[in-house]
CSV table of C-alpha atoms in Angstrom, one decimal:
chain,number,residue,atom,x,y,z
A,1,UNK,CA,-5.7,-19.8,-16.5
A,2,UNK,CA,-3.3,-23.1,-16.7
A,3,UNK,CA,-6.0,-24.5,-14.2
A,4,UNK,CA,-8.6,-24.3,-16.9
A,5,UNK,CA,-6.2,-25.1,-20.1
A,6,UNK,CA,-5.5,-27.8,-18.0
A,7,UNK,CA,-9.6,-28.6,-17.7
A,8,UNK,CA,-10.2,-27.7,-21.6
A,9,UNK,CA,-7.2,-30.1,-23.1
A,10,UNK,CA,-8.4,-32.8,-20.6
A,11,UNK,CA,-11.9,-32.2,-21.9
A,12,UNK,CA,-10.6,-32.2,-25.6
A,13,UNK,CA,-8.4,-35.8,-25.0
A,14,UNK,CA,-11.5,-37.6,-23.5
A,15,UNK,CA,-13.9,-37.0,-25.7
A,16,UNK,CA,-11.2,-37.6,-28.6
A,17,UNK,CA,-10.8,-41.4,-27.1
A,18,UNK,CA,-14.4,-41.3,-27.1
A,19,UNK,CA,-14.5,-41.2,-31.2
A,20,UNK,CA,-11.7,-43.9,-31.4
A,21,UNK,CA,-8.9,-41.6,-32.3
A,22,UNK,CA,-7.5,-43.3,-35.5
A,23,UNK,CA,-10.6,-44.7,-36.2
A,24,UNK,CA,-11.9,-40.7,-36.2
A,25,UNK,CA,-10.0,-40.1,-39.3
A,26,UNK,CA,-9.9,-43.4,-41.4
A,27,UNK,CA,-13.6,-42.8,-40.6
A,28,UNK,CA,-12.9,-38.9,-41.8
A,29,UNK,CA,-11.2,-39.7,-44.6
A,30,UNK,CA,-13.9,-42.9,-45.8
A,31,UNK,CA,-16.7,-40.4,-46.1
A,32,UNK,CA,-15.1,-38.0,-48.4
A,33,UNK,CA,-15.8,-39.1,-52.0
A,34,UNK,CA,-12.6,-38.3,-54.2
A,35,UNK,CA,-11.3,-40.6,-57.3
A,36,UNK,CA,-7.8,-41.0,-56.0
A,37,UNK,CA,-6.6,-44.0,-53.7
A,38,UNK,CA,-5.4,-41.6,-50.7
A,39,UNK,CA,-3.0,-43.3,-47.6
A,40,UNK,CA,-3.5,-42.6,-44.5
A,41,UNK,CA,-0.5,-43.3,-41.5
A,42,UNK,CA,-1.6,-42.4,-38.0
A,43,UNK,CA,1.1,-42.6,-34.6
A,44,UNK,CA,-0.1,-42.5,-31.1
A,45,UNK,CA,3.7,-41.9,-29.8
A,46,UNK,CA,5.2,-39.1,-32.5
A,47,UNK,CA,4.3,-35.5,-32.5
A,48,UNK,CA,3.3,-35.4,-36.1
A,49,UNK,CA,1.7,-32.3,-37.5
A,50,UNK,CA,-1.5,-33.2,-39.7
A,51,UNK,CA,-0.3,-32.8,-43.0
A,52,UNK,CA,-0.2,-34.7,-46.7
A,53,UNK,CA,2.2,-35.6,-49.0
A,54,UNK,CA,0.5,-35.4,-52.2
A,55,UNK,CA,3.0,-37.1,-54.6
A,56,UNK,CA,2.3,-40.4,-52.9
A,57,UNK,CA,-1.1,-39.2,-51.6
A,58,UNK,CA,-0.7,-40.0,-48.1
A,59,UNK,CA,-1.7,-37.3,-45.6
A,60,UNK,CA,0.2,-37.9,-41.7
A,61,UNK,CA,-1.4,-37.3,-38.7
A,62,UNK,CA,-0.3,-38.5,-34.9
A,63,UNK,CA,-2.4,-38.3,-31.4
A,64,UNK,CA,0.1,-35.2,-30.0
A,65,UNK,CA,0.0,-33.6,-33.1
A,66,UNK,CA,-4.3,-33.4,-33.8
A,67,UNK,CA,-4.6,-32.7,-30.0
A,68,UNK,CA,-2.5,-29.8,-30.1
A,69,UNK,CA,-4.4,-28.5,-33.2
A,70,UNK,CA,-7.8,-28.9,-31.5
A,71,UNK,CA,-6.3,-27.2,-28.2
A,72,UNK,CA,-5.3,-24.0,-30.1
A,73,UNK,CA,-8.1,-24.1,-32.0
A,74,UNK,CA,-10.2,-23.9,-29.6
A,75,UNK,CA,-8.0,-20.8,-27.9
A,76,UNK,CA,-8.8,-19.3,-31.0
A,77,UNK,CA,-12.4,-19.2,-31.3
A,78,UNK,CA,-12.7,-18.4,-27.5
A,79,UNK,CA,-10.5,-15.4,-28.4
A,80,UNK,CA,-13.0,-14.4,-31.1
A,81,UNK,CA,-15.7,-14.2,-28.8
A,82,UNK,CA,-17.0,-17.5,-31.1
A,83,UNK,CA,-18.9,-20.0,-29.1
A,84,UNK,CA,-18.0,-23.6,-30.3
A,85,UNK,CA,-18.1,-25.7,-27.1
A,86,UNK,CA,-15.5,-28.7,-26.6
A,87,UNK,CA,-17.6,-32.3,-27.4
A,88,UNK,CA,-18.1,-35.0,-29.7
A,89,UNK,CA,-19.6,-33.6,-32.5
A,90,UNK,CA,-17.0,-30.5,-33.1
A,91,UNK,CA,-14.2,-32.6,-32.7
A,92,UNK,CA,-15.5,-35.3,-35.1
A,93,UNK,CA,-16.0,-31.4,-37.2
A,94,UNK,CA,-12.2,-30.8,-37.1
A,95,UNK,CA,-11.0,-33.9,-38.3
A,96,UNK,CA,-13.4,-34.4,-41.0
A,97,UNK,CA,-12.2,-30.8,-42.1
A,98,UNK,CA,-8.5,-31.1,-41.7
A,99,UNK,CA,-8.7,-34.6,-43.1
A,100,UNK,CA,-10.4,-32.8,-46.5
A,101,UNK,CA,-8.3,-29.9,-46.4
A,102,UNK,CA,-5.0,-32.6,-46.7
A,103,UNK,CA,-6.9,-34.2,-49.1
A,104,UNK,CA,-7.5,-30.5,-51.2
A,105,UNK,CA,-3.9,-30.8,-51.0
A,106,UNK,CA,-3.2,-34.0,-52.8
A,107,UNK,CA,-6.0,-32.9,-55.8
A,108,UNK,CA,-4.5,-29.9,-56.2
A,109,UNK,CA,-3.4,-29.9,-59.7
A,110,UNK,CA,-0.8,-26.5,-59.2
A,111,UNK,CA,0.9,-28.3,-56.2
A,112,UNK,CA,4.2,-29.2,-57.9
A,113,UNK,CA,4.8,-25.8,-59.5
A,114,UNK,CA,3.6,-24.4,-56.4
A,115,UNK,CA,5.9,-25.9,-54.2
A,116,UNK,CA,9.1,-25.6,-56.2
A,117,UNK,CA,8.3,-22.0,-56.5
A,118,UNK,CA,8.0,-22.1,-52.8
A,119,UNK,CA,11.5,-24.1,-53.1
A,120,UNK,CA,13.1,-21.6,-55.3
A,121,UNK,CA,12.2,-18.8,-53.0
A,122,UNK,CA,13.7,-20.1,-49.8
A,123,UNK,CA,16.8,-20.6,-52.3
A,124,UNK,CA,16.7,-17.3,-53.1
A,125,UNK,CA,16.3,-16.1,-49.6
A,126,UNK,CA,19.9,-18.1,-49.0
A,127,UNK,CA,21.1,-16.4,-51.8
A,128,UNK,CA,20.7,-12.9,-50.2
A,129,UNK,CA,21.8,-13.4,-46.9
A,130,UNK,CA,25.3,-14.5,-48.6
A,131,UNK,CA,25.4,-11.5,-51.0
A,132,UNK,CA,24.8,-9.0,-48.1
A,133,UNK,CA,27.0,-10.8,-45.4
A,134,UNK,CA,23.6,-10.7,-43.1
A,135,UNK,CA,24.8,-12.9,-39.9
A,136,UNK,CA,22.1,-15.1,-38.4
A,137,UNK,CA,23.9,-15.8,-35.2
A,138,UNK,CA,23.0,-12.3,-33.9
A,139,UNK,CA,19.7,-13.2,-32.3
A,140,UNK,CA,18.3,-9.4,-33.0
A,141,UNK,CA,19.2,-9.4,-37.2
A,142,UNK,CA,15.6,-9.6,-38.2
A,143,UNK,CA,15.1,-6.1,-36.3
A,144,UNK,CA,17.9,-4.4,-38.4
A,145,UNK,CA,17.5,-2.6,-41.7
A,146,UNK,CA,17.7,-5.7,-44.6
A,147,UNK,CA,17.5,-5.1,-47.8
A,148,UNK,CA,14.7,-4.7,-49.5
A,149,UNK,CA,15.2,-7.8,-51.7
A,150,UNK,CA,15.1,-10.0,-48.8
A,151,UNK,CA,11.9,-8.2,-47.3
A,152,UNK,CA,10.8,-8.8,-50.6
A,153,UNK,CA,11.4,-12.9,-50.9
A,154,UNK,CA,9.6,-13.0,-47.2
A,155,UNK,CA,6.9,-12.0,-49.0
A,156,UNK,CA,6.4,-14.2,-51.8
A,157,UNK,CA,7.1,-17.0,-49.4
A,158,UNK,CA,4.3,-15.2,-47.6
A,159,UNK,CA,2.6,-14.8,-50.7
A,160,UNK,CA,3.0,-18.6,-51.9
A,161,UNK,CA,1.9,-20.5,-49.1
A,162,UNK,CA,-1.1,-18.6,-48.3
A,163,UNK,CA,-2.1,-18.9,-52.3
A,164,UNK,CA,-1.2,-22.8,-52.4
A,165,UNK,CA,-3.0,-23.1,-48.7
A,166,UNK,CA,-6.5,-21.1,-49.9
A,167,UNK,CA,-6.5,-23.5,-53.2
A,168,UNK,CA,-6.5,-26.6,-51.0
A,169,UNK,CA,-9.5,-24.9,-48.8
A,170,UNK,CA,-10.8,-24.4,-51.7
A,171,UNK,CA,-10.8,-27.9,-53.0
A,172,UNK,CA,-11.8,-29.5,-49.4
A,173,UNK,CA,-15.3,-27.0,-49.0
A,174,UNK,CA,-16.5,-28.5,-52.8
A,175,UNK,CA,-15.8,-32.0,-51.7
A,176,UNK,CA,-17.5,-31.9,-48.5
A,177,UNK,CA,-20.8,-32.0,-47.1
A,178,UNK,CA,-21.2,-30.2,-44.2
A,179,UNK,CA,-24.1,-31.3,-41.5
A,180,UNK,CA,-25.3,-28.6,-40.2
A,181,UNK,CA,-24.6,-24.8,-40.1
A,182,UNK,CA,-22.9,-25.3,-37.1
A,183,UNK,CA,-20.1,-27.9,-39.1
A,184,UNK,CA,-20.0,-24.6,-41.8
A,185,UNK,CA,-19.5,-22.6,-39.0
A,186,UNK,CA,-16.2,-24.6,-37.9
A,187,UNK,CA,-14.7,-24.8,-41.4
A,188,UNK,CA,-14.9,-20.9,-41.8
A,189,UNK,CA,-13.2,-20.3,-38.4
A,190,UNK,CA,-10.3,-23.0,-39.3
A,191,UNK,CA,-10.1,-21.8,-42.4
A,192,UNK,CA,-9.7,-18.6,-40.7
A,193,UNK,CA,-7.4,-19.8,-37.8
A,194,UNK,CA,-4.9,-21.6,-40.4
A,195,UNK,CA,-4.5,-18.7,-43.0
A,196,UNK,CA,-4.2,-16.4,-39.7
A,197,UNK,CA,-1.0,-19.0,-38.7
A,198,UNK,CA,0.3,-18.9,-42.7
A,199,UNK,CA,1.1,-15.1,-42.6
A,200,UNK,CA,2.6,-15.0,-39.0
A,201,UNK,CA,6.6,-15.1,-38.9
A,202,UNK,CA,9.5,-12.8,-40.2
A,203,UNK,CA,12.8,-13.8,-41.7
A,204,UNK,CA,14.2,-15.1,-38.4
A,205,UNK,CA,11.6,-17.6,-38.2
A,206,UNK,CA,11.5,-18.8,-41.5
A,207,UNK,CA,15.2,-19.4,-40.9
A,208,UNK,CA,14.7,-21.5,-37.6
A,209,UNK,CA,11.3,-23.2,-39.1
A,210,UNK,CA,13.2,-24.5,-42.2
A,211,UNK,CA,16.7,-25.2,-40.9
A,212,UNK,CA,18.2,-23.0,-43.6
A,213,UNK,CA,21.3,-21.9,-41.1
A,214,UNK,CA,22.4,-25.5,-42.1
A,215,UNK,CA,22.2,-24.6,-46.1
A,216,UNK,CA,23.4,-21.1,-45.4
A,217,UNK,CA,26.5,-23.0,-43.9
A,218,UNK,CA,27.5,-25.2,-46.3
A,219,UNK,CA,27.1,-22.6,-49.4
A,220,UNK,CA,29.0,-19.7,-47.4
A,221,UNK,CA,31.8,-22.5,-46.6
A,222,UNK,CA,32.3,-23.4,-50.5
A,223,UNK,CA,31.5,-20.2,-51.7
């Protein structure tokens, strides 16, 4: 099994040069027709998730980071019994479809209220770890009986980021044109893949994935 992960990424990274990496995506992002001025910044050395920042409408992307995203993508669809071989055409697919689902992100017009919901939530989460004396250094807390209202703020964090996540998939499918139905065929399966990744986790991992030991910290200390 490593043998052939070790065959697949290899397959993944060549053709991947092949398109001209960065050039992939300013490419990506040229062809999708939107009335805002979006930034693009690309690194070849940082692991950097793809992902936008829509107040300054920029979206981040780095080599490591869409590699690793086309590696467990692929994992995915093989796991689905969903036959979308490793070339040049399904990898210029993914970027043009992450590239417009950053970009559904940015023309969002909910995106503020939906992330300071989002915000007020993990404050909330905070909140209730304090008021029931809940400690996170036990690495088996998660498994114990919590109280409901924290079950209960996992999932409208839950809740949020799959909403805010579907709008932006939304958006990307209405501003793109897809080639083929093979192209339409990779957007439903990342779609599917991504919203699959938004509702995995549990308190524990919300904790670790958003540093919030460090806030629960500080507020306990000047509580």
């Amino acid at each position: 099994m490593a043998y052939d992960n070790h065959i697949k990424f290899k397959k993944i990274v060549l053709n991947y040069m092949e398109l001209g990496e960065k050039k992939l995506f300013k490419k990506s992002l040229k062809e999708i027709s939107v009335n805002k001025k979006v930034f693009f910044y690309y690194s070849r050395r940082k692991n950097i998730p793809i992902c936008a920042l829509p107040t300054i409408k920029l979206i981040l992307s780095s080599r490591q980071g869409f590699l690793s995203f086309c590696f467990n993508f692929y994992n995915f669809t093989d796991n689905i019994n969903t036959n979308i071989p490793i070339s040049k055409s399904s990898i210029k697919s993914i970027a043009k479809i992450v590239v417009a689902h950053e970009v559904g992100h940015i023309l969002d017009p909910n995106i503020a209220n939906t992330k300071t919901e989002y915000t007020n939530i993990l404050s909330n989460i905070i909140d209730k770890l304090i008021e029931y004396n809940i400690d996170i250094n036990d690495s088996k807390f998660h498994k114990k009986n919590l109280p409901i209202e924290l079950d209960q703020c996992v999932l409208n964090l839950k809740k949020n980021l799959i909403l805010r996540e579907c709008d932006a998939w939304d958006i990307a499918e209405s501003i793109l044109t897809f080639e083929n139905e093979g192209e339409k065929l990779i957007f439903d399966k990342i779609k599917e893949y991504a919203l699959a990744t938004y509702n995995y986790g549990n308190i524990k991992t919300i904790i670790s994935d958003h540093n919030l030991d460090l806030f629960f910290k500080y507020r306990r200390y000047f509580a």
